[in-house]
Coordinates of C-alpha atoms in Angstrom, one line a residue:
M1 CA 0.1 -0.1 -0.3
K2 CA 2.9 2.4 1.6
K3 CA 4.6 1.6 -2.8
I4 CA 1.3 2.5 -4.7
Y5 CA 0.8 5.9 -2.4
F6 CA 5.0 6.9 -3.4
L7 CA 3.8 6.2 -7.3
L8 CA 1.4 8.4 -7.1
L9 CA 3.0 10.8 -5.1
I10 CA 5.4 10.7 -7.9
A11 CA 2.9 10.9 -10.7
L12 CA 1.3 13.9 -8.4
S13 CA 4.9 16.0 -8.7
C14 CA 5.8 15.5 -12.5
T15 CA 2.3 16.6 -13.2
V16 CA 2.6 19.6 -10.9
A17 CA 6.2 19.9 -12.5
V18 CA 5.6 19.6 -15.7
Q19 CA 2.2 22.5 -15.4
A20 CA 4.6 24.3 -13.2
Q21 CA 7.4 25.0 -16.9
S22 CA 4.6 24.8 -19.3
G23 CA 3.1 28.2 -18.0
K24 CA 6.9 29.4 -18.3
Q25 CA 6.5 28.3 -21.2
K26 CA 3.3 30.5 -22.0
K27 CA 5.7 33.1 -19.9
A28 CA 8.5 32.8 -22.5
D29 CA 6.6 33.2 -25.2
R30 CA 4.0 36.1 -24.6
L31 CA 7.0 38.0 -23.4
Y32 CA 8.5 37.6 -26.6
N33 CA 5.7 37.8 -28.0
D34 CA 4.7 41.8 -25.9
F35 CA 8.7 42.5 -27.5
A36 CA 9.7 42.8 -23.8
Y37 CA 13.1 40.9 -25.4
L38 CA 14.9 41.3 -22.2
E39 CA 13.2 39.9 -19.4
A40 CA 12.3 36.5 -22.1
T41 CA 15.8 35.8 -22.2
E42 CA 15.9 34.9 -17.9
V43 CA 12.0 32.8 -18.4
Y44 CA 13.8 31.0 -22.2
K45 CA 17.3 29.9 -20.7
E46 CA 15.1 29.0 -17.1
L47 CA 13.0 26.3 -19.5
I48 CA 16.9 25.3 -21.1
E49 CA 18.1 24.3 -17.5
R50 CA 16.0 22.0 -16.9
D51 CA 15.4 20.0 -19.8
Y52 CA 12.3 22.0 -21.1
K53 CA 11.9 21.6 -25.2
V54 CA 15.4 22.2 -25.3
S55 CA 15.6 23.0 -29.0
Y56 CA 12.5 25.0 -29.3
N57 CA 13.8 27.2 -26.4
S58 CA 17.1 26.9 -27.4
R59 CA 15.7 28.5 -31.5
K60 CA 13.5 31.4 -29.6
L61 CA 16.3 32.4 -26.9
G62 CA 18.4 32.8 -30.2
D63 CA 16.3 34.4 -32.3
T64 CA 15.8 36.9 -28.8
Y65 CA 18.8 37.9 -29.0
M66 CA 18.7 39.0 -32.1
M67 CA 16.3 40.7 -31.4
L68 CA 18.1 42.1 -29.0
R69 CA 21.4 42.6 -31.1
S70 CA 23.3 40.0 -29.2
P71 CA 24.6 37.9 -32.1
E72 CA 27.5 37.1 -29.7
N73 CA 24.5 35.4 -26.7
A74 CA 22.6 33.8 -30.6
V75 CA 25.0 32.5 -32.6
H76 CA 25.7 30.0 -28.7
Y77 CA 21.8 29.5 -28.9
Y78 CA 21.8 28.3 -32.9
G79 CA 24.3 26.2 -33.1
D80 CA 23.3 24.3 -30.5
I81 CA 20.5 22.9 -32.7
I82 CA 21.7 24.2 -36.4
E83 CA 22.7 20.2 -36.5
D84 CA 19.1 18.8 -35.7
T85 CA 17.0 18.2 -38.6
A86 CA 14.3 18.8 -37.7
V87 CA 15.5 23.1 -37.4
S88 CA 14.1 25.0 -40.8
P89 CA 16.9 25.5 -43.6
E90 CA 15.1 29.3 -42.3
Y91 CA 17.8 29.2 -38.6
F92 CA 20.2 27.9 -41.5
Y93 CA 20.4 31.5 -42.6
K94 CA 19.6 33.2 -39.2
Y95 CA 22.8 31.0 -37.8
A96 CA 24.7 32.2 -40.6
Q97 CA 23.3 36.6 -39.9
T98 CA 24.7 35.3 -36.0
L99 CA 28.4 34.2 -37.4
R100 CA 28.5 37.0 -40.0
G101 CA 28.0 38.8 -36.9
V102 CA 30.7 37.4 -35.2
K103 CA 33.1 38.0 -37.5
R104 CA 32.7 34.1 -38.4
Y105 CA 32.8 34.6 -41.8
D106 CA 33.6 31.6 -43.3
E107 CA 31.3 29.5 -41.4
S108 CA 28.5 32.0 -42.2
R109 CA 29.0 31.3 -46.1
E110 CA 28.8 27.5 -45.3
W111 CA 25.5 27.8 -43.5
L112 CA 24.6 30.1 -46.3
R113 CA 25.4 27.7 -49.5
K114 CA 23.4 25.3 -46.9
Y115 CA 20.4 27.7 -46.8
L116 CA 20.4 27.6 -50.9
E117 CA 21.1 23.6 -50.7
S118 CA 17.5 23.2 -48.6
G119 CA 16.2 24.3 -51.8
R120 CA 15.8 27.9 -50.8
E121 CA 16.1 29.7 -53.7
S122 CA 17.5 33.5 -53.3
E123 CA 19.3 36.3 -55.7
E124 CA 20.7 38.2 -52.4
I125 CA 22.4 34.8 -50.4
Q126 CA 24.1 34.1 -54.1
A127 CA 25.1 37.6 -54.2
M128 CA 26.9 36.7 -50.9
L129 CA 27.9 33.9 -51.4
N130 CA 30.1 35.7 -54.7
K131 CA 31.5 38.6 -53.2
S132 CA 34.0 38.5 -49.9
E133 CA 35.7 42.1 -50.7
Y134 CA 33.6 45.2 -49.8
K135 CA 35.1 48.5 -50.4
S136 CA 34.8 52.4 -51.1
K137 CA 36.0 54.6 -53.1
A138 CA 35.9 57.5 -50.7
T139 CA 37.9 56.9 -47.8
Y140 CA 36.2 57.7 -44.0
K141 CA 37.4 58.6 -40.9
L142 CA 35.3 57.8 -38.1
K143 CA 35.0 58.4 -34.6
S144 CA 32.5 58.3 -31.7
S145 CA 30.8 61.5 -31.4
E146 CA 31.2 63.4 -28.3
F147 CA 27.6 62.9 -27.7
N148 CA 27.1 59.4 -26.7
S149 CA 25.1 58.5 -24.2
E150 CA 25.6 55.1 -21.4
V151 CA 22.2 54.5 -23.5
S152 CA 20.5 54.1 -27.3
D153 CA 21.6 57.2 -29.1
F154 CA 21.2 57.7 -33.2
G155 CA 19.7 58.3 -36.5
V156 CA 21.3 62.3 -36.8
F157 CA 20.2 65.2 -38.8
V158 CA 21.6 68.4 -39.8
K159 CA 19.6 71.7 -39.7
D160 CA 21.9 74.9 -40.0
D161 CA 23.7 75.5 -36.5
N162 CA 21.6 72.2 -35.1
I163 CA 22.3 69.1 -34.8
Y164 CA 19.1 66.6 -34.1
F165 CA 18.9 63.0 -33.1
V166 CA 17.3 60.0 -31.6
S167 CA 18.9 59.1 -27.5
A168 CA 17.2 56.4 -24.9
R169 CA 18.8 58.9 -22.5
A170 CA 15.6 60.3 -21.2
Q171 CA 16.2 63.9 -20.1
D172 CA 13.6 66.3 -18.5
T173 CA 11.5 64.0 -18.5
D174 CA 10.6 60.7 -15.5
V175 CA 12.6 57.7 -15.9
K176 CA 9.9 55.4 -14.4
D177 CA 7.5 55.9 -17.2
K178 CA 9.2 55.9 -19.9
T179 CA 10.7 52.4 -19.2
Y180 CA 11.6 50.0 -22.8
S181 CA 10.6 46.8 -22.3
W182 CA 12.1 46.0 -25.9
N183 CA 15.6 45.9 -24.5
G184 CA 15.1 48.2 -20.6
E185 CA 15.8 51.6 -21.7
P186 CA 13.2 54.2 -21.7
F187 CA 11.6 55.3 -24.9
L188 CA 12.8 56.7 -27.9
D189 CA 13.2 60.9 -27.9
I190 CA 14.2 63.9 -30.0
Y191 CA 17.4 65.5 -28.7
V192 CA 18.7 69.1 -30.8
L193 CA 22.5 68.9 -29.6
D194 CA 23.5 72.8 -29.7
K195 CA 26.7 72.9 -32.4
N196 CA 27.5 76.6 -31.2
S197 CA 26.9 76.4 -26.6
G198 CA 27.2 71.8 -27.1
T199 CA 24.5 72.1 -25.1
V200 CA 21.6 69.3 -25.4
S201 CA 18.5 69.1 -24.9
P202 CA 14.4 67.6 -25.7
I203 CA 12.9 69.4 -29.0
D204 CA 11.4 71.6 -28.5
G205 CA 7.0 72.1 -29.0
D206 CA 4.6 68.9 -29.1
I207 CA 6.8 66.1 -31.3
N208 CA 8.4 63.7 -27.8
T209 CA 5.2 61.8 -26.1
K210 CA 5.5 59.1 -23.6
L211 CA 6.0 56.3 -26.8
H212 CA 8.7 56.1 -28.8
D213 CA 9.5 59.6 -31.4
G214 CA 12.7 59.9 -33.9
P215 CA 13.9 60.0 -36.5
V216 CA 13.5 63.0 -37.8
A217 CA 14.0 65.4 -41.4
I218 CA 12.9 68.7 -41.8
S219 CA 12.6 70.5 -45.4
P220 CA 15.2 73.3 -46.1
D221 CA 13.4 76.0 -45.5
G222 CA 13.2 75.4 -42.4
N223 CA 9.7 75.4 -41.9
M224 CA 8.2 71.7 -41.8
I225 CA 9.7 68.7 -40.1
Y226 CA 8.8 65.1 -40.9
F227 CA 9.4 62.7 -38.2
T228 CA 8.6 59.1 -37.1
R229 CA 6.6 58.1 -33.9
N230 CA 4.9 55.6 -32.2
N231 CA 1.2 55.3 -33.2
Y232 CA 0.6 58.0 -30.7
L233 CA -1.5 61.7 -31.8
N234 CA -3.0 64.1 -29.3
N235 CA -2.2 62.9 -25.7
K236 CA -3.7 59.4 -27.0
E237 CA -2.7 56.2 -28.4
G238 CA -3.8 55.5 -31.7
K239 CA -6.0 52.0 -32.7
R240 CA -2.8 48.4 -32.4
D241 CA -3.4 46.1 -35.2
K242 CA -5.0 42.3 -34.5
E243 CA -1.8 40.9 -33.4
K244 CA -2.2 44.3 -30.4
T245 CA 0.8 45.8 -32.8
N246 CA 1.3 49.8 -32.4
H247 CA 3.1 50.4 -35.6
L248 CA 5.0 53.5 -36.7
K249 CA 4.2 55.9 -38.7
L250 CA 5.1 59.2 -40.1
Y251 CA 4.3 62.7 -38.3
S252 CA 4.6 66.5 -39.6
A253 CA 4.8 69.8 -37.4
T254 CA 5.5 73.4 -37.7
N255 CA 8.1 76.0 -37.4
S256 CA 6.0 78.1 -34.7
E257 CA 7.7 80.0 -32.3
N258 CA 7.4 78.1 -29.6
G259 CA 8.4 75.6 -31.0
W260 CA 6.9 72.5 -33.5
A261 CA 3.5 72.6 -33.9
E262 CA 0.7 71.5 -35.1
V263 CA 1.5 67.9 -35.5
K264 CA 0.3 66.1 -38.2
E265 CA -0.7 62.5 -39.4
L266 CA 0.4 61.9 -43.2
G267 CA -2.3 60.1 -45.3
F268 CA -0.4 57.2 -46.2
N269 CA 0.0 55.8 -43.1
S270 CA -2.0 52.6 -41.5
N271 CA -2.7 50.5 -38.0
E272 CA -1.5 47.4 -40.1
Y273 CA 1.7 48.4 -41.0
S274 CA 4.5 50.0 -40.0
V275 CA 6.7 53.2 -42.3
G276 CA 9.5 55.9 -41.0
H277 CA 12.9 56.8 -41.6
P278 CA 11.6 60.0 -42.8
S279 CA 14.4 61.0 -45.2
L280 CA 13.6 64.5 -48.1
S281 CA 15.2 64.8 -51.0
P282 CA 17.0 68.5 -51.4
D283 CA 14.8 70.8 -53.4
G284 CA 11.9 69.2 -50.4
K285 CA 9.6 68.2 -53.4
T286 CA 10.1 63.6 -52.3
L287 CA 10.1 62.0 -48.8
Y288 CA 11.7 59.1 -48.9
F289 CA 10.6 56.3 -46.6
T290 CA 10.9 52.4 -45.3
S291 CA 8.1 51.0 -44.7
D292 CA 6.9 47.0 -44.2
M293 CA 3.3 47.7 -46.4
P294 CA 1.4 44.6 -48.4
N295 CA 3.3 44.0 -51.6
G296 CA 6.3 44.9 -50.6
F297 CA 9.3 42.8 -52.2
G298 CA 10.0 40.8 -48.0
G299 CA 10.6 42.5 -44.5
T300 CA 10.5 46.5 -45.2
D301 CA 11.3 48.3 -48.0
L302 CA 12.4 52.0 -49.3
Y303 CA 9.7 54.1 -50.6
K304 CA 9.6 57.2 -52.1
V305 CA 6.3 60.2 -52.6
A306 CA 5.7 63.5 -54.5
I307 CA 5.1 66.5 -52.0
D308 CA 3.1 69.4 -54.1
E309 CA 3.4 72.5 -54.0
N310 CA 0.9 73.0 -50.7
G311 CA 1.9 69.7 -48.8
N312 CA 0.0 67.8 -50.6
F313 CA 2.0 64.3 -51.0
G314 CA 1.3 62.1 -54.0
Q315 CA 1.5 57.8 -54.5
P316 CA 3.9 55.9 -52.4
E317 CA 6.2 54.4 -54.9
N318 CA 8.3 51.4 -54.1
L319 CA 11.6 51.9 -55.4
G320 CA 12.5 48.4 -56.3
E321 CA 14.9 46.0 -57.6
P322 CA 17.7 45.6 -57.1
I323 CA 17.6 48.8 -53.7
N324 CA 15.3 46.5 -51.6
T325 CA 15.3 42.8 -51.5
E326 CA 13.3 40.3 -49.6
Y327 CA 14.6 40.9 -46.4
D328 CA 14.7 44.6 -44.8
E329 CA 15.6 47.6 -45.9
T330 CA 15.7 50.9 -43.6
F331 CA 17.0 54.3 -43.1
P332 CA 17.2 55.8 -46.5
F333 CA 18.6 59.1 -47.3
M334 CA 18.8 61.3 -50.6
D335 CA 22.2 63.0 -50.5
T336 CA 22.7 66.0 -52.7
D337 CA 24.5 64.9 -55.2
G338 CA 21.7 62.2 -56.4
T339 CA 22.8 59.3 -54.4
L340 CA 21.1 56.9 -52.2
Y341 CA 21.9 56.0 -48.9
F342 CA 20.3 52.9 -47.0
S343 CA 21.2 50.3 -44.5
S344 CA 20.5 45.9 -45.7
N345 CA 20.4 43.3 -44.5
G346 CA 19.2 41.8 -47.2
H347 CA 22.7 42.8 -49.9
A348 CA 25.6 41.2 -49.7
G349 CA 28.1 42.1 -46.6
L350 CA 30.0 42.7 -44.2
G351 CA 27.8 42.7 -40.6
L352 CA 23.9 42.6 -39.8
F353 CA 22.9 45.7 -41.1
D354 CA 25.5 47.0 -43.0
I355 CA 25.3 51.0 -45.2
F356 CA 24.9 50.9 -49.3
K357 CA 25.1 53.4 -51.8
F358 CA 23.5 53.6 -54.6
E359 CA 24.3 55.5 -58.0
D360 CA 24.5 54.9 -61.7
G361 CA 22.0 51.6 -62.0
K362 CA 24.6 49.9 -58.8
V363 CA 24.2 49.4 -55.6
D364 CA 27.9 49.3 -53.2
N365 CA 28.8 48.2 -50.5
L366 CA 30.7 50.7 -48.5
G367 CA 33.2 48.3 -46.9
E368 CA 35.3 49.6 -43.7
P369 CA 35.4 51.7 -41.0
V370 CA 31.7 52.6 -42.0
N371 CA 30.7 49.2 -42.1
S372 CA 31.1 46.5 -39.2
S373 CA 29.8 42.7 -38.6
M374 CA 27.9 44.6 -36.5
D375 CA 24.4 46.9 -37.8
D376 CA 25.2 50.2 -39.1
F377 CA 22.5 52.0 -40.2
A378 CA 21.6 55.8 -40.5
Y379 CA 23.9 57.7 -42.6
F380 CA 24.0 60.8 -42.9
Q381 CA 26.1 63.9 -45.5
V382 CA 26.2 67.7 -44.0
A383 CA 25.6 69.8 -47.1
D384 CA 28.4 70.8 -48.7
S385 CA 31.0 69.6 -46.1
K386 CA 32.7 66.1 -45.7
E387 CA 31.1 65.7 -42.3
G388 CA 28.6 63.4 -41.2
F389 CA 27.2 60.7 -39.0
I390 CA 26.3 57.5 -39.2
S391 CA 24.4 55.3 -36.7
T392 CA 26.2 51.4 -34.6
N393 CA 26.5 49.7 -32.5
R394 CA 29.9 47.5 -33.3
D395 CA 31.2 49.1 -29.8
G396 CA 28.8 45.9 -28.6
G397 CA 25.3 46.8 -25.9
S398 CA 23.7 50.2 -27.0
D399 CA 23.5 51.7 -30.5
N400 CA 25.7 54.6 -31.0
I401 CA 26.8 58.2 -32.9
Y402 CA 30.1 58.0 -35.8
V403 CA 31.0 61.1 -37.1
F404 CA 32.7 60.6 -40.4
N405 CA 35.5 63.3 -42.2
K406 CA 34.3 61.2 -45.9
L407 CA 37.9 62.2 -48.5
N408 CA 37.3 61.9 -51.9
P409 CA 38.8 59.2 -53.7
L410 CA 42.7 59.9 -54.0
I411 CA 43.0 61.2 -57.0
L412 CA 47.2 59.5 -58.5
K413 CA 48.2 61.2 -61.7
G414 CA 52.1 61.7 -63.4
Q415 CA 54.3 61.1 -66.1
V416 CA 57.0 58.5 -67.6
T417 CA 59.3 60.2 -69.2
D418 CA 62.9 59.4 -70.7
A419 CA 65.7 60.1 -68.0
V420 CA 67.8 61.2 -70.8
N421 CA 66.0 63.5 -72.8
G422 CA 62.8 63.8 -71.0
N423 CA 60.5 63.1 -73.6
P424 CA 57.2 61.4 -72.5
I425 CA 57.2 57.9 -72.9
P426 CA 54.3 56.6 -74.7
Q427 CA 52.6 53.0 -73.9
A428 CA 54.8 52.5 -70.9
T429 CA 53.0 50.6 -68.2
V430 CA 52.7 51.3 -64.9
R431 CA 51.6 49.0 -62.4
L432 CA 50.9 49.4 -58.6
L433 CA 50.7 46.4 -56.0
D434 CA 50.5 46.0 -52.6
G435 CA 52.1 44.6 -49.8
E436 CA 51.8 41.0 -51.0
N437 CA 53.5 42.4 -54.7
N438 CA 49.9 41.6 -55.9
Q439 CA 49.1 43.6 -58.9
I440 CA 46.3 46.0 -57.8
A441 CA 46.1 48.6 -61.0
F442 CA 47.6 48.0 -64.3
L443 CA 47.9 51.6 -66.3
E444 CA 48.8 52.6 -69.5
T445 CA 50.6 56.2 -70.6
D446 CA 48.5 57.8 -72.8
A447 CA 50.6 59.3 -76.2
E448 CA 51.8 62.4 -74.0
G449 CA 53.0 59.6 -71.9
N450 CA 50.6 60.8 -68.9
Y451 CA 49.0 58.1 -66.6
I452 CA 45.9 58.9 -64.0
T453 CA 44.3 57.1 -61.5
E454 CA 42.1 56.8 -57.7
I455 CA 44.8 55.3 -54.9
D456 CA 43.6 54.4 -51.6
R457 CA 44.8 56.9 -49.0
D458 CA 47.6 56.0 -46.0
M459 CA 49.3 53.5 -47.3
K460 CA 52.4 52.7 -49.2
F461 CA 52.0 51.2 -52.7
P462 CA 55.5 49.5 -54.5
V463 CA 54.9 50.8 -58.1
E464 CA 56.8 48.7 -61.2
A465 CA 56.9 51.0 -64.7
K466 CA 57.5 49.6 -68.0
E467 CA 58.2 50.1 -72.2
I468 CA 60.0 48.0 -74.3
E469 CA 63.2 49.9 -74.7
Y470 CA 64.2 51.5 -71.0
E471 CA 65.1 49.7 -68.2
T472 CA 62.4 48.4 -65.9
F473 CA 61.2 51.3 -63.2
A474 CA 61.0 50.7 -59.5
G475 CA 59.3 52.7 -56.7
E476 CA 56.9 53.4 -53.6
I477 CA 54.0 55.9 -53.8
S478 CA 52.8 57.0 -50.1
T479 CA 49.3 58.4 -49.1
M480 CA 50.2 59.0 -46.0
D481 CA 48.9 62.0 -44.6
S482 CA 47.0 63.0 -47.3
D483 CA 43.3 64.2 -46.0
E484 CA 44.5 67.6 -47.6
K485 CA 45.1 66.1 -51.1
E486 CA 43.0 65.7 -53.6
E487 CA 45.8 64.1 -56.1
I488 CA 49.1 63.5 -55.3
T489 CA 51.6 63.4 -58.5
Y490 CA 54.3 60.8 -58.8
N491 CA 56.3 61.0 -62.4
I492 CA 58.9 58.6 -63.8
A493 CA 61.9 59.2 -65.2
L494 CA 63.0 55.1 -67.6
E495 CA 66.9 54.6 -68.3
P496 CA 67.1 54.1 -71.8
V497 CA 69.0 50.2 -72.7
K498 CA 72.5 50.9 -73.1
D499 CA 71.7 49.3 -76.4
V500 CA 72.4 51.1 -79.7
E501 CA 70.8 49.3 -82.5
Y502 CA 67.5 48.4 -80.2
L503 CA 66.8 51.7 -79.2
A504 CA 67.3 53.3 -82.8
E505 CA 65.8 49.4 -84.0
I506 CA 68.3 49.3 -85.9
D507 CA 69.5 46.1 -88.1
N508 CA 73.1 45.3 -88.4
I509 CA 75.1 47.1 -90.8
Y510 CA 76.2 44.1 -92.8
F511 CA 78.9 44.0 -95.4
D512 CA 79.6 42.1 -99.4
F513 CA 82.7 39.6 -99.3
D514 CA 86.3 40.9 -98.5
K515 CA 84.6 44.5 -99.4
S516 CA 84.2 47.7 -97.1
V517 CA 81.8 49.9 -99.0
I518 CA 78.4 50.9 -97.5
R519 CA 75.5 49.5 -99.2
P520 CA 72.3 51.2 -100.0
D521 CA 70.8 48.3 -97.2
A522 CA 73.6 49.5 -95.2
A523 CA 73.5 53.5 -95.6
Q524 CA 69.4 53.1 -94.9
E525 CA 69.7 51.4 -91.3
L526 CA 73.0 53.8 -90.6
D527 CA 70.3 56.6 -91.1
K528 CA 68.2 55.2 -88.2
L529 CA 71.5 56.2 -86.5
I530 CA 72.1 59.3 -87.2
T531 CA 68.2 60.1 -86.3
L532 CA 68.0 58.7 -82.8
M533 CA 71.4 60.9 -82.3
Q534 CA 70.6 63.9 -83.4
E535 CA 66.6 64.5 -82.6
E536 CA 66.2 61.9 -79.5
Y537 CA 69.8 61.7 -77.7
P538 CA 72.0 64.3 -78.7
E539 CA 74.8 63.5 -76.3
L540 CA 73.8 59.6 -77.1
V541 CA 79.1 58.8 -77.8
I542 CA 78.9 55.4 -78.9
E543 CA 82.3 53.2 -80.0
I544 CA 82.3 51.0 -83.5
G545 CA 83.1 47.9 -83.4
A546 CA 83.3 45.9 -87.4
H547 CA 83.7 42.4 -88.2
T548 CA 84.7 39.6 -90.8
D549 CA 83.7 35.9 -91.7
R550 CA 87.1 33.7 -91.2
R551 CA 88.2 33.4 -95.1
G552 CA 91.6 35.1 -95.2
S553 CA 93.8 35.5 -93.2
N554 CA 94.1 37.1 -89.5
A555 CA 96.3 40.3 -90.5
Y556 CA 94.1 40.1 -93.6
N557 CA 90.6 40.4 -91.9
E558 CA 92.3 42.5 -89.3
K559 CA 93.3 45.5 -92.2
L560 CA 89.7 44.7 -93.7
A561 CA 87.3 45.2 -90.3
E562 CA 89.6 48.4 -89.9
R563 CA 88.4 49.6 -93.2
R564 CA 84.5 48.4 -93.1
A565 CA 85.3 50.2 -89.1
K566 CA 86.5 53.1 -90.7
A567 CA 83.8 53.7 -93.9
T568 CA 80.7 53.5 -91.4
Y569 CA 82.7 56.1 -89.2
E570 CA 82.6 58.6 -92.1
Y571 CA 78.8 57.7 -93.1
L572 CA 78.0 59.2 -89.6
I573 CA 80.0 62.0 -89.5
E574 CA 79.6 63.3 -93.3
N575 CA 75.5 62.9 -92.2
G576 CA 76.3 65.2 -89.6
I577 CA 77.6 63.7 -86.1
A578 CA 80.6 65.4 -84.5
P579 CA 83.4 63.7 -84.1
E580 CA 83.9 63.8 -80.9
R581 CA 80.4 61.8 -80.4
I582 CA 82.2 58.6 -81.9
V583 CA 85.6 57.6 -79.8
E584 CA 87.0 55.0 -81.2
Y585 CA 86.4 52.9 -84.3
K586 CA 87.5 49.4 -83.8
S587 CA 88.8 46.2 -86.0
Y588 CA 87.8 42.9 -84.5
G589 CA 88.6 40.8 -87.7
E590 CA 87.2 37.5 -87.3
T591 CA 87.8 37.2 -83.5
K592 CA 84.2 37.4 -82.4
P593 CA 81.5 35.6 -84.9
A594 CA 78.4 36.0 -84.4
I595 CA 78.4 33.1 -85.7
D596 CA 81.0 30.7 -84.8
C597 CA 81.3 27.9 -87.3
E598 CA 83.8 25.5 -88.9
R599 CA 82.5 24.7 -92.1
C600 CA 80.1 27.9 -92.2
S601 CA 76.9 28.2 -95.0
E602 CA 77.3 32.1 -97.4
D603 CA 74.5 32.9 -94.8
D604 CA 76.5 32.7 -91.6
H605 CA 80.1 34.5 -94.1
Q606 CA 77.6 37.4 -94.1
L607 CA 75.7 37.3 -90.4
N608 CA 80.2 37.5 -89.7
R609 CA 80.9 40.2 -92.2
R610 CA 79.0 44.1 -90.3
S611 CA 79.7 46.9 -88.0
M612 CA 77.3 47.3 -84.6
F613 CA 78.2 50.2 -81.8
S614 CA 78.2 50.5 -77.9
V615 CA 77.3 52.7 -76.1
V616 CA 79.9 55.2 -74.6
K617 CA 77.8 57.9 -72.6
M618 CA 74.8 58.1 -72.8
E619 CA 73.4 61.8 -70.0

C-alpha cells in the first residue's frame, strides 16, 4: 500500500512540474510576442536549464538575442540546435547571420550554402556568396561622437547649427514611466545639440511623447519637420493591429515661435503596418521612407512619395530592385549629388545591417570602416561638407553615433618620361602593387606619357614602370598624411637601355665579301642611327666595332675590318654626327663572329661581315 502511495506521489509531482514548466513556457512566449525581449531571455534560459523543450527554447532564445542585437549570445544557442534534422532551413540563414555578426565569415558562407541547398532560392544570398570584398572609393575617417550617452543614440539630421538625433537618455523626463520592455532602456525621444553652445536638450514643441519619437527630416526652408513616432496623436495612443502591435507612423509639424506645432499624421500611414525613417530630397519635393506595407519585396522596403507646392502627398512608390530585397532595407538618405544611401541586411555585406549606396543603377557596400560585423545604419552627409554621421552598435550594447570625415577618392597622376632627354614615353605600363606584391592597378600611359587613377589613402604602394626600350623602374608611392589633398603627382623617369641598335631599331650594318663599301641597305640602317643621335639623344656617344668572316688570314681580316669601321665612321660624320661623339672605331677582324661555325654557309659568312655599335655615354 505504501508503494502505491509513493508512486502516486511521484506521478503527481511530475504532473505539477510539467504544469509549472508549461506555465513558464507560455510566459516566455508571451514576453517574446510582447517585445519584452530582455525579460524573455531569463525565462527561456530557465526552461533550457530544466531540459524543457530544449530545441524549441534554444531557437527562441537565439531569436530573442538577435532582436536584442546580441549575435555573440545568439550564435551559441543557434549552434546548439542547428544540426538537428528537424530544424527549419530558415535557421540556416539566421545562424549564418549571427556567425557574420561575430566575424566567423567562412562558417557564415557555409551555412548560406546549406540554406540554398535546402531548396530555398534567393538571388540576394547567392550574391552574398559570390562577393567577399567590400570597398568604397571614398575614404571615411570615423570617431565616436562626443554627445553619445550610456543608452541608445542614433539617427542624426543636421540643420544649420543644430544637430537633431534620437536618444533613450530620457533627459527632463520621468525615467520610470518611459521604460521600454524590449531592451530595458527608456523610450526614444528627439534631442537637439546646439553646435555653438554644446548643449543638448529635448526638441521644442509638441514632438516628443511617452512612446517612441524620431528620427526626423526638416524641409530646406526650415518650416516643416517630418518625424517617426509610434501611433500616438493628441496625447492618445492610436489603434493597434490584430496582433496588438502599435506600429510606427510618419507625422509632420510646422515651425512656430514656441517650437514645432500642429502635429499631423501623414495620409499614407496605416494601423496595420509601419512607416518611418523620413528623408527628403535636396529640393524638398520628394519624401523617402521605410515601410513594411503590403506588396513589397519582403521585410521592410524603401519608398518615395512626391510633395506638391501645397504640401500634399502623391501615391507612395516602392523604389524596387535592385535597392529592395526579400529582407530589410531601412534609413534612406538622399545626398545632394543624387546618391541614395541606405541600410540593409539583404545585400552582401560585412555584418548584420550594412550601409550601401545606390548610384548609376548599382548598389555598392561602403565597406570598412563605415560598416562592421554589427549593425550600421542612418547615414547622413552634411551638405557642402566632408562631415557626416552614421549610427552603429559595433561597440556592443546600445547604438552610438559616429562622426565621419568623408574624403573623396585620392587621384594619383603622373608622367613617364625618358630620363636622358625628358621626352614623354607613350604606352609605358605602370603597375601598382600591394604589400604582398599583388597587382592592384595596371595602367598605360597616353600619347603624352601621362597616367591617372584613383588610389587609397594612408597606404604605401610599390610601383613598377616598363617600356620595351627602357630599364624597368621600381619605386614606392606613399599616400600617408594625405587628408588635405585631392590628388598627388608621381612622375617616373625611365633609363633607356644601353643598346643603340635596339633603340634605333636598326639591323646590323652588313658588307659584301672582301668589301668595305657602305651598301644601300646599310645606309638605310645608319640613317636610323643618325636620327636617333641627332633628334632623340643629342649627347649620345658611341663606339664602332667592325667584323669579318673567317675566310682569309687573320692579318688580312684585321685590316679589312679596320676599313669597314672607318667607312662606317665616315658615313656618320659626313651626315652630321660630330667626330667627338664617336670615341673610337675598332677592328675585331674574325675574332668575334656572330655565328661561330667550322663549316660556315654563305648565310653564316654574311652574318659575320658587319659593323656594330656600343654606348659609351648616354646622359
